[in-house]
Amino acid sequence: MKKLRLAIFGVLVLLMSCRFPPTPVTQTPSLSQPTVAMITPGSAELPARPPDALNANCPSGDSLSALACRYDVLIGSAVDNTGLTNKADEKYRQILVSQFNIVTPEYYMKFAPIHPEPDLYDFKQSDIFVNFAEQNNMLIRGHALIWYAEDPDWINNRHWTREQLIEVMRDHISTVVGRYKNRIYAWDVVNEGIDDETLGLRPSKWTEVIGPEYIDLAFQFAHEADPNALLFYNDYGGEGLGEKSDAIYNLLKDLRSRDIPVDGVGLQMHVTLDDYIPPDELRASIRRLADLGLVVHITEMDVAIPEPVTPKKLKQQAQIYRDALEVCLSEPACEAFLVWGFTEKHHWLNDVYHPDTNYEAACLYDESYQPKPAFFSLQQLMMQP
Ligand code: XIL
């Protein structure tokens, strides 16, 4: 099923990309390539996979995306538009296109930037992102239609009736999703909807005015606007086991039980050397979510290192990245593994994440675009003899 869905969407992406004058920074191999030598299954680190379980129709070479393709896993990154548009950032674009095959906009598809005023939509930056991805045969995770943290002032700073706000949500979702219909592989429809303290729905204008049904409606509006897109609930706290993971699981179980069109769950995976997810917990969480019939994406991984950065800490970081990918590769429900920015030159942790503590160096590449031990650990995991 995983292969079929990817293949269908891959063909769509390829057909769509034919519409654009091919001006790729670096032409990535198309999604299906001549048969390549298969990895010997059953290596010590990875659970044995019957030979026919490995996808033989993958790009050749040892890029992360080519290697992961053989496990039917997409590997990607959040994208900072500065890296796409800054002429000096050719290296950013070259690595992005050569190593990854699925991308998420870090900022410009969120509510506030794309819908800054009630009657104004601004698609300039999101179009740049989508066109770049399509021109380079990359799948797209849209992010995020409803997220309490990026609601614009015109939503938060006025009184709404329930009917009015439902109409605002319908207009937003149908306009944004409709603009990119058949071009987005998966949407994060609702992001971070569970409250860390109460484990109920996080307070927001949506919860306050519409009530719990806002989640149902968001998924229904998104499905109406693009029936082909996979629709995800995305959050942190569901990666391992525990009370917030239970709350996310129960939310999704309820949605699925009422035939709300949610297809998948995004596990953000923002972790640190001091606080990360034990692989066996990640596996258990993925499996129980899969039992609900959900696809699982690891959507925003980064592994922050407390200063000072040392070779030992970089090795620990590499192991944490590797353990997470190893679980994803070996769990059929896990279809995508994305980092929240691949380079420390453009990374949110430089300014907003952990602002009051000295955490840094969270990525696969450093600020000079040099691959770190974490990059090589992922590559070597997938190149097991
Ligand atoms: C972050 C961006 O990286 C920052 O640039 C922005 O200032 C705030 O949002 N979880 C999410 C992402 O789902 O959308 C957030 O991205 C990081 C946490």
Coordinates of N, CA and C and ligand atoms in Angstrom, one line a residue, residues 78 105-107 110 143-144 147 149-150 188 191-192 234-236 268 270 299-300 340 347-349 351-353, ligand 1:
A78 N 12.5 20.4 6.7 CA 11.8 21.7 6.7 C 12.7 22.6 5.9
P105 N 7.4 23.4 4.3 CA 7.7 24.9 4.5 C 7.8 25.2 5.9
E106 N 8.9 25.8 6.4 CA 9.1 26.0 7.8 C 8.1 27.1 8.3
Y107 N 7.7 28.0 7.4 CA 6.9 29.1 7.9 C 5.7 29.6 7.0
K110 N 1.8 28.8 7.0 CA 1.1 28.9 8.2 C 0.1 30.0 8.1
H143 N 2.2 22.7 5.7 CA 2.3 22.8 7.2 C 2.0 24.3 7.5
A144 N 1.1 24.7 8.3 CA 0.1 23.9 9.0 C -1.2 24.7 8.9
W147 N -3.0 26.1 13.6 CA -2.0 26.0 14.6 C -2.2 27.2 15.5
A149 N -0.4 28.7 17.5 CA 0.7 29.6 17.7 C 1.0 30.6 16.5
E150 N 0.3 30.4 15.4 CA 0.5 31.3 14.2 C -0.9 31.8 13.8
D188 N -0.4 18.9 7.2 CA -0.6 19.0 8.7 C -1.8 19.9 8.9
N191 N -2.2 21.3 14.1 CA -0.9 21.1 14.7 C -1.0 21.5 16.2
E192 N -0.4 20.6 17.0 CA -0.3 20.8 18.4 C -1.6 21.2 19.1
N234 N -0.6 16.7 13.6 CA 0.9 16.7 13.9 C 1.1 17.3 15.4
D235 N 2.0 16.7 16.1 CA 2.2 17.2 17.5 C 3.5 16.7 18.0
Y236 N 3.9 17.2 19.2 CA 5.0 16.7 20.0 C 4.4 16.0 21.2
Q268 N 6.6 15.0 16.0 CA 7.6 16.0 15.7 C 9.1 15.6 16.0
H270 N 11.2 16.7 18.3 CA 12.2 17.8 18.8 C 12.8 17.3 20.1
T299 N 8.2 14.1 11.7 CA 8.0 15.3 10.9 C 9.0 16.4 11.1
E300 N 9.6 16.5 12.3 CA 10.4 17.7 12.6 C 11.7 17.4 13.5
W340 N 13.8 19.1 11.1 CA 13.3 20.4 11.1 C 14.4 21.4 10.7
H347 N 18.6 27.6 11.0 CA 17.9 26.7 11.9 C 17.1 27.5 13.0
W348 N 15.9 27.1 13.3 CA 15.1 27.8 14.2 C 15.7 27.9 15.6
L349 N 16.5 26.9 15.9 CA 17.1 26.9 17.2 C 18.1 28.0 17.4
D351 N 17.5 31.0 17.1 CA 16.9 32.2 17.8 C 15.6 31.9 18.6
V352 N 14.8 30.9 18.2 CA 13.6 30.8 19.0 C 13.5 29.6 19.9
Y353 N 14.2 28.5 19.6 CA 14.1 27.2 20.4 C 15.0 27.3 21.6
Ligands
XIL1 C1 8.7 27.1 14.1 C2 9.7 27.7 13.1 O1 10.8 26.9 12.9 C3 10.1 29.1 13.6 O2 10.9 29.7 12.6 C4 8.9 30.0 13.9 O3 9.3 31.2 14.4 C5 8.0 29.2 14.9 O4 7.6 27.9 14.4 N1 6.6 22.8 15.9 C6 6.1 23.1 14.7 C7 6.7 24.1 13.8 O5 5.1 22.5 14.2 O6 5.8 24.8 13.0 C8 7.5 25.1 14.6 O7 8.3 25.9 13.6 C9 8.4 24.4 15.6 C10 7.6 23.6 16.5

